[in-house]
Coordinates of C-alpha atoms and ligand atoms in Angstrom, one line a residue:
M16 CA 7.2 49.2 3.0
I17 CA 4.9 46.8 1.2
G18 CA 1.2 47.5 1.6
V19 CA -0.9 44.3 2.1
A20 CA -4.7 44.0 2.0
V21 CA -6.0 40.9 3.7
L22 CA -9.4 39.8 2.4
G23 CA -11.1 37.4 4.9
S24 CA -8.7 38.5 7.7
T25 CA -10.8 36.9 10.5
G26 CA -10.6 33.4 8.9
S27 CA -8.1 30.7 9.4
I28 CA -5.9 31.8 6.4
G29 CA -6.5 35.5 7.3
E30 CA -5.3 35.0 10.9
S31 CA -2.2 33.0 9.7
T32 CA -1.4 35.8 7.3
L33 CA -1.6 38.4 10.0
D34 CA 0.6 36.2 12.2
V35 CA 3.3 36.2 9.5
L36 CA 2.9 39.9 8.9
R37 CA 3.1 40.8 12.6
R38 CA 6.6 39.2 12.7
H39 CA 7.8 41.6 10.1
P40 CA 6.5 45.1 10.8
E41 CA 9.6 46.7 9.2
R42 CA 8.7 45.2 5.9
Y43 CA 4.9 45.1 5.6
R44 CA 2.1 47.4 6.4
V45 CA -1.5 46.2 6.6
V46 CA -3.6 48.6 4.6
A47 CA -7.0 46.9 4.7
L48 CA -8.8 44.1 6.6
T49 CA -12.1 42.5 5.7
A50 CA -14.6 40.2 7.4
Q51 CA -18.1 39.0 6.9
R52 CA -19.6 39.1 10.4
N53 CA -16.9 38.6 13.1
A54 CA -17.0 42.3 14.0
A55 CA -15.3 41.7 17.4
R56 CA -12.3 40.0 15.9
L57 CA -12.1 42.6 13.1
F58 CA -12.1 45.4 15.7
E59 CA -9.2 43.7 17.6
Q60 CA -7.3 43.3 14.3
C61 CA -7.8 47.0 13.5
V62 CA -6.5 48.0 16.9
E63 CA -3.4 46.0 16.4
F64 CA -2.7 46.7 12.7
R65 CA -4.3 50.2 12.2
P66 CA -5.2 49.7 8.6
D67 CA -6.4 52.6 6.4
F68 CA -9.6 50.6 5.5
A69 CA -11.7 47.9 7.0
W70 CA -14.8 46.2 5.5
I71 CA -17.6 44.3 7.2
G72 CA -20.0 42.3 5.0
D73 CA -23.0 42.1 7.4
A74 CA -24.6 45.5 7.1
S75 CA -26.3 45.3 10.5
L76 CA -22.9 45.4 12.2
H77 CA -21.5 48.4 10.3
A78 CA -22.8 51.2 12.5
A79 CA -21.7 49.7 15.8
L80 CA -18.3 48.7 14.5
G81 CA -17.7 52.1 13.0
A82 CA -18.5 53.8 16.4
R83 CA -16.1 51.4 18.2
L84 CA -13.3 52.2 15.8
R85 CA -13.9 56.0 16.2
E86 CA -14.1 55.7 20.0
A87 CA -10.8 53.8 20.0
G88 CA -9.3 56.8 18.1
L89 CA -8.5 54.8 15.0
A90 CA -8.4 56.6 11.6
T91 CA -9.5 53.3 9.9
Q92 CA -12.3 54.0 7.4
L93 CA -15.0 51.3 7.6
L94 CA -16.6 50.3 4.3
R95 CA -19.4 48.0 3.3
G96 CA -21.1 46.7 0.2
A97 CA -19.9 44.4 -2.6
Q98 CA -18.3 47.2 -4.6
A99 CA -16.3 48.5 -1.7
L100 CA -14.8 45.0 -1.4
E101 CA -13.6 45.2 -5.0
Q102 CA -12.2 48.7 -4.3
I103 CA -10.2 47.4 -1.3
A104 CA -8.8 44.6 -3.6
S105 CA -7.5 47.3 -6.0
L106 CA -6.4 50.0 -3.5
P107 CA -3.3 51.9 -4.9
D108 CA -1.6 51.3 -1.5
A109 CA -2.2 47.6 -1.5
D110 CA 0.9 46.2 -3.3
Y111 CA -0.1 42.7 -2.2
V112 CA -3.6 41.2 -1.8
M113 CA -4.3 38.1 0.2
A114 CA -7.5 36.6 -1.2
A115 CA -8.7 34.5 1.7
I116 CA -12.5 34.8 1.5
V117 CA -14.1 31.4 1.5
G118 CA -16.3 30.3 -1.4
A119 CA -17.8 32.0 -4.4
A120 CA -18.1 35.2 -2.3
G121 CA -14.4 35.8 -3.0
L122 CA -14.6 35.7 -6.8
R123 CA -15.2 39.4 -7.6
S124 CA -12.6 40.7 -5.2
T125 CA -10.0 38.1 -6.4
L126 CA -10.7 39.2 -10.0
A127 CA -10.4 42.9 -9.0
A128 CA -7.0 42.3 -7.5
A129 CA -5.9 40.3 -10.6
G130 CA -7.1 43.2 -12.8
A131 CA -5.3 45.8 -10.7
G132 CA -1.9 44.4 -11.2
K133 CA -1.3 43.3 -7.6
R134 CA 0.8 40.5 -6.2
L135 CA -2.2 38.2 -5.7
L136 CA -1.8 35.6 -3.0
I137 CA -4.7 33.2 -3.8
A138 CA -6.1 31.0 -1.1
N139 CA -9.7 31.4 -2.3
K140 CA -9.6 28.2 -4.3
E141 CA -13.3 28.4 -5.3
A142 CA -12.6 31.5 -7.3
L143 CA -10.0 29.6 -9.3
V144 CA -12.2 26.6 -9.7
M145 CA -15.1 28.8 -10.9
A146 CA -13.3 31.3 -13.1
G147 CA -9.6 30.5 -13.0
R148 CA -9.2 31.3 -16.7
L149 CA -10.7 34.8 -16.1
V150 CA -8.4 35.4 -13.1
L151 CA -5.3 34.4 -15.1
A152 CA -6.4 36.4 -18.1
A153 CA -7.0 39.5 -15.9
A154 CA -3.5 39.0 -14.3
T155 CA -1.9 38.7 -17.7
R156 CA -3.5 41.9 -18.9
S157 CA -2.6 43.9 -15.8
G158 CA 0.8 42.3 -15.1
A159 CA -0.3 41.0 -11.7
T160 CA 1.7 38.2 -10.1
I161 CA -0.3 35.3 -8.9
I162 CA 1.2 33.0 -6.2
P163 CA -1.0 30.1 -5.0
I164 CA -1.4 29.7 -1.3
D165 CA -3.2 26.4 -1.2
S166 CA -0.4 24.3 0.3
E167 CA -0.3 21.8 -2.6
H168 CA -0.2 24.4 -5.3
N169 CA 2.3 26.5 -3.4
A170 CA 4.4 23.3 -3.1
V171 CA 4.2 22.7 -6.9
F172 CA 4.9 26.4 -7.5
Q173 CA 8.1 26.0 -5.4
C174 CA 9.1 22.9 -7.4
L175 CA 8.6 24.3 -10.9
P176 CA 11.4 25.6 -13.1
G177 CA 11.9 29.3 -12.8
A178 CA 10.8 29.9 -16.4
S179 CA 7.2 28.7 -15.8
V180 CA 4.3 30.9 -16.6
L181 CA 1.1 30.1 -14.7
G182 CA -1.6 28.7 -17.0
H183 CA 0.9 27.2 -19.4
A184 CA 2.4 23.7 -19.2
P185 CA 5.8 24.1 -17.5
P186 CA 8.8 23.0 -19.6
G187 CA 10.1 19.5 -18.9
V188 CA 7.3 18.5 -16.5
R189 CA 5.8 15.1 -17.0
R190 CA 3.1 15.2 -14.2
I191 CA 2.2 16.7 -10.9
M192 CA 1.3 14.6 -7.9
L193 CA -1.0 16.3 -5.4
T194 CA -0.9 14.9 -1.9
A195 CA -4.0 14.6 0.3
S196 CA -4.1 13.7 3.9
G197 CA -7.2 11.5 3.3
G198 CA -9.2 13.4 5.9
P199 CA -10.6 12.1 9.1
F200 CA -12.5 9.3 7.4
R201 CA -9.6 7.8 5.4
S202 CA -10.0 4.4 7.0
W203 CA -13.8 4.4 7.6
S204 CA -16.0 1.9 5.9
A205 CA -18.6 3.0 3.3
S206 CA -21.5 2.2 5.7
A207 CA -19.9 4.1 8.7
L208 CA -19.4 7.1 6.3
Q209 CA -23.2 7.4 5.8
N210 CA -23.6 8.4 9.5
A211 CA -20.5 10.6 9.9
T212 CA -21.4 13.8 11.8
P213 CA -20.3 17.4 11.1
E214 CA -18.2 17.3 14.3
Q215 CA -16.4 14.2 13.1
A216 CA -15.9 15.7 9.6
C217 CA -14.5 18.9 11.1
A218 CA -11.9 17.0 13.2
H219 CA -9.2 17.2 10.5
P220 CA -6.2 15.0 11.5
T221 CA -3.4 17.4 10.4
W222 CA -4.7 20.8 9.4
N223 CA -6.7 23.2 11.4
M224 CA -9.1 25.1 9.1
G225 CA -12.4 26.9 8.6
R226 CA -15.6 24.7 8.8
K227 CA -16.6 24.6 5.2
I228 CA -13.1 23.6 4.1
S229 CA -12.9 21.1 6.9
V230 CA -15.7 19.1 5.4
D231 CA -14.2 19.2 1.9
P232 CA -11.1 17.1 2.9
A233 CA -13.5 14.6 4.6
T234 CA -15.3 14.0 1.3
L235 CA -12.1 14.4 -0.8
M236 CA -13.9 17.2 -2.6
N237 CA -11.1 19.4 -1.4
K238 CA -8.7 17.4 -3.5
G239 CA -11.1 17.5 -6.4
L240 CA -11.3 21.3 -6.2
E241 CA -7.5 21.3 -6.0
L242 CA -7.2 19.1 -9.1
I243 CA -9.2 21.6 -11.0
E244 CA -7.1 24.4 -9.5
A245 CA -3.9 22.6 -10.5
Q246 CA -5.2 21.9 -14.1
L247 CA -5.7 25.6 -14.5
L248 CA -2.7 27.1 -12.7
F249 CA -0.2 24.7 -14.2
G250 CA -1.8 24.2 -17.7
L251 CA -1.8 20.4 -17.5
P252 CA -4.5 18.0 -18.5
V253 CA -6.3 16.0 -15.8
K254 CA -4.5 12.8 -16.9
D255 CA -1.2 14.4 -15.9
I256 CA -2.3 15.2 -12.4
E257 CA -2.3 12.4 -9.9
V258 CA -3.8 12.4 -6.4
V259 CA -1.9 10.5 -3.8
I260 CA -3.1 10.0 -0.2
H261 CA -0.4 10.8 2.2
P262 CA -1.7 10.7 5.8
Q263 CA 1.3 12.6 7.4
S264 CA 0.8 15.8 5.4
V265 CA 4.5 16.4 5.3
V266 CA 5.1 16.2 1.6
H267 CA 2.8 18.9 0.3
S268 CA 3.0 17.9 -3.4
L269 CA 5.5 16.8 -6.0
V270 CA 6.5 17.6 -9.6
E271 CA 7.9 14.8 -11.9
Y272 CA 10.1 15.8 -14.7
I273 CA 10.7 13.9 -18.0
D274 CA 14.2 12.9 -16.9
G275 CA 12.7 11.0 -14.0
S276 CA 13.5 13.6 -11.3
V277 CA 10.8 14.2 -8.8
L278 CA 11.0 17.4 -6.8
A279 CA 8.8 17.7 -3.6
Q280 CA 8.3 20.4 -1.0
L281 CA 8.1 19.2 2.6
G282 CA 7.4 21.0 5.8
S283 CA 5.2 21.0 8.9
P284 CA 1.5 21.2 8.0
D285 CA 1.1 24.9 8.8
M286 CA -0.3 27.4 6.3
R287 CA 2.2 30.1 7.5
T288 CA 4.9 28.4 5.3
P289 CA 3.1 29.0 1.9
I290 CA 1.9 32.4 3.1
A291 CA 5.4 33.5 4.0
Q292 CA 6.8 32.0 0.8
A293 CA 4.3 34.0 -1.2
L294 CA 4.9 37.2 0.7
A295 CA 8.6 37.0 0.4
W296 CA 9.1 35.4 -3.1
P297 CA 11.7 35.1 -4.5
Q298 CA 13.3 35.7 -1.1
R299 CA 12.5 33.8 2.1
L300 CA 10.9 35.0 5.3
A301 CA 10.7 33.5 8.9
S302 CA 7.1 32.3 9.3
G303 CA 7.0 31.1 12.9
V304 CA 6.3 27.5 11.9
Q305 CA 7.7 24.5 13.7
F306 CA 10.7 23.2 11.7
L307 CA 10.3 19.7 10.3
D308 CA 11.9 16.9 12.4
L309 CA 12.3 14.1 10.0
L310 CA 13.3 11.6 12.7
Q311 CA 10.2 12.3 14.6
V312 CA 8.1 12.0 11.4
A313 CA 10.0 8.7 10.9
R314 CA 7.9 7.4 8.0
L315 CA 6.0 8.8 5.0
D316 CA 3.1 6.7 3.6
F317 CA 1.4 6.9 0.3
E318 CA -1.7 5.2 -1.0
A319 CA -4.2 5.5 -3.9
P320 CA -7.5 7.4 -3.2
D321 CA -10.6 5.2 -3.0
L322 CA -13.1 6.6 -5.5
Q323 CA -15.8 4.2 -4.3
R324 CA -15.9 5.5 -0.8
F325 CA -15.1 9.1 -1.8
P326 CA -17.1 9.7 -5.0
C327 CA -16.7 13.5 -4.7
L328 CA -13.2 13.2 -6.1
G329 CA -14.6 11.3 -9.1
L330 CA -17.2 14.0 -9.6
A331 CA -14.5 16.7 -9.5
M332 CA -12.4 14.8 -12.1
A333 CA -15.5 14.6 -14.4
A334 CA -16.0 18.4 -13.9
A335 CA -12.4 19.0 -14.7
R336 CA -12.6 17.0 -17.9
A337 CA -15.9 18.6 -18.9
G338 CA -14.5 22.1 -18.4
A339 CA -16.6 25.2 -19.4
E340 CA -18.9 26.1 -16.4
M341 CA -19.0 22.6 -14.9
P342 CA -16.3 23.3 -12.3
A343 CA -18.4 26.3 -11.1
V344 CA -21.5 24.0 -11.0
L345 CA -19.6 21.4 -9.0
S346 CA -18.3 24.0 -6.5
A347 CA -21.7 25.8 -6.1
A348 CA -23.5 22.5 -5.5
N349 CA -20.8 21.5 -3.1
E350 CA -21.2 24.7 -1.1
V351 CA -24.9 24.2 -0.8
A352 CA -24.6 20.5 0.2
V353 CA -21.8 21.1 2.7
A354 CA -23.8 24.0 4.4
A355 CA -26.8 21.7 4.6
F356 CA -24.7 18.9 6.1
L357 CA -23.2 21.3 8.7
D358 CA -26.8 22.4 9.4
G359 CA -28.1 18.8 10.0
Q360 CA -30.3 18.9 6.9
L361 CA -28.2 16.3 5.0
N362 CA -26.4 13.2 5.9
F363 CA -22.7 12.8 4.9
A364 CA -23.4 10.5 1.9
G365 CA -26.0 13.1 0.7
I366 CA -23.3 15.6 -0.1
E367 CA -22.1 13.5 -3.0
R368 CA -25.7 12.7 -4.1
V369 CA -26.7 16.3 -4.3
I370 CA -23.6 17.3 -6.3
G371 CA -23.9 14.3 -8.6
E372 CA -27.6 15.0 -9.4
V373 CA -27.0 18.7 -10.1
M374 CA -24.2 17.8 -12.5
N375 CA -26.3 15.1 -14.2
G376 CA -29.2 17.4 -14.7
W377 CA -27.0 20.2 -16.0
V378 CA -27.4 21.3 -19.6
S379 CA -24.2 23.1 -20.6
T380 CA -24.4 26.2 -22.7
G381 CA -21.0 25.2 -24.2
G382 CA -17.9 27.2 -24.7
E383 CA -15.6 29.1 -22.3
P384 CA -17.9 31.1 -19.9
D385 CA -17.4 34.8 -19.2
L386 CA -18.0 36.2 -15.7
D387 CA -21.7 36.6 -16.2
A388 CA -22.1 33.0 -17.4
V389 CA -20.0 31.8 -14.5
L390 CA -22.2 33.7 -12.0
A391 CA -25.4 32.5 -13.7
A392 CA -24.2 28.9 -13.5
D393 CA -23.3 29.4 -9.9
S394 CA -26.8 30.7 -9.0
R395 CA -28.6 28.1 -11.1
A396 CA -26.6 25.3 -9.6
R397 CA -27.4 26.6 -6.1
V398 CA -31.1 26.7 -6.8
M399 CA -30.9 23.1 -8.2
A400 CA -28.9 21.9 -5.2
T401 CA -31.3 23.6 -2.7
S402 CA -34.3 22.0 -4.4
L403 CA -32.8 18.6 -4.0
L404 CA -32.3 18.9 -0.2
P405 CA -35.8 18.1 1.0
H406 CA -35.6 14.8 -1.0
C407 CA -32.3 13.8 0.7
V408 CA -31.7 12.1 4.1
P409 CA -31.3 14.5 6.9
A410 CA -28.5 13.8 9.4
R411 CA -30.7 13.6 12.5
S412 CA -33.0 10.9 11.1
L413 CA -30.0 8.6 11.1
G414 CA -29.6 9.2 14.8
S415 CA -26.0 10.5 14.2
Ligands
NAD16 P1 -12.6 30.7 7.1 O1 -14.1 30.2 7.0 O2 -11.8 30.4 8.3 O3 -12.6 32.2 6.8 C1 -13.2 32.8 5.7 C2 -13.1 34.3 5.7 O4 -13.9 34.8 4.7 C3 -13.5 35.0 7.0 O5 -12.7 36.1 7.3 C4 -15.0 35.5 6.7 O6 -15.3 36.7 7.4 C5 -14.9 35.8 5.2 N1 -16.1 35.6 4.5 C6 -17.0 34.6 4.7 N2 -18.1 34.8 3.9 C7 -17.9 35.9 3.3 C8 -18.7 36.7 2.4 N3 -19.9 36.2 1.9 N4 -18.2 37.8 1.9 C9 -17.0 38.3 2.3 N5 -16.2 37.7 3.2 C10 -16.7 36.5 3.7 O7 -11.9 30.0 5.8 P2 -10.4 29.7 5.6 O8 -10.1 28.3 6.2 O9 -9.5 30.8 6.1 O10 -10.3 29.5 4.0 C11 -10.3 30.7 3.2 C12 -10.0 30.2 1.7 O11 -8.7 29.6 1.7 C13 -11.0 29.1 1.2 O12 -11.3 29.4 -0.1 C14 -10.2 27.9 1.4 O13 -10.6 26.9 0.5 C15 -8.8 28.3 1.2 N6 -7.8 27.5 1.8 C16 -7.7 27.4 3.2 C17 -6.8 26.6 3.8 C18 -6.7 26.5 5.3 O14 -5.8 25.8 5.8 N7 -7.5 27.2 6.1 C19 -5.9 25.9 3.0 C20 -5.9 26.1 1.6 C21 -6.9 26.9 1.0
MG17 MG1 -4.9 22.3 0.0

């Protein structure tokens, strides 16, 4: 039996992971589940999977959830606090750790799993963007295996030669092409984009995801974060990573080799495929996804991204080139701006303005940051972004 800890089990990726795991009870045992505040769902998951440990982030929910677990006769031990999350990520019984917490909140637990020699299934892209080098270094030291879950990076992982080592340029690869659906605003004019609402931004055409990461594809910041993620995971310079808009989300990314071969991974847009691939690798596992019907898909379109209408992608490219702590600054400012947008404090166009101003005003300390420097950059960028919000246009004043 393989023990699996699912961090962020109540989220979109967490639920998809549990759906794959529930299909293979003879092979995997869930040893820990974690959630920030959805105690009701975490309880249901504990009843179904009977993990040894559960963790709830919101301290005010701890006592009631603990009582419910005991009343239900479960032996699950309920933990809380930042340190306990790291302990869960390094539990001796957790052979595999799914890092599916959203945002910078997932960084320490992701690092803990990397440092503890686990098979680390990384969905938490912000952790990689902020401190990918630290995550890879910790994994190298401990012998952890990292498998990317983000569909594009998982696709690239599947198309790379067997001899590849994450963090190092793969032999014979000329470039990587990351596909992007283009999000719900792909064909919107620049002026219409100004007034886009959170509801419109969260109506993703092909993928069904958590709210923060539903806004990121709408601004193309998601692809920007993924470009940084790819630069890091596959050891390639930004110039060798191309972003291609592909509205059908069937080709999940491509790898071009120096001999002209291009390998791609295709499939229905369903995160259970990369999750099952990472759980089973190097074998394969049924995931429950709908199989691809090429005749029904009928056509595959590709177009260049429009950096004028979607400047967040350009900002991410600049952060990738700048390196050091700039990707962490970009990601932190993005988290603040997106939360403000979802909250009605910022209009859609304001997201890019806030991030751009934080990056412009940033004075780099230079050099490759350690964890403290990354976390300090993260907090400083959040303070800077928050202080800019009152000067930006709130969504409601536009009548949207
Ligand atoms: P989500 O918002 O649906 O779920 C997030 C999970 O993290 C929840 O379980 C929540 O309880 C937990 N969480 C939130 N804040 C926390 C905190 N402060 N401390 C501890 N736990 C916290 O998000 P998601 O869509 O499942 O995405 C998770 C991660 O996977 C993100 O980094 C995202 O970028 C990445 N990702 C998601 C998808 C997708 O299709 N959903 C695809 C690729 C990558
Ligand atoms: Mg992705």
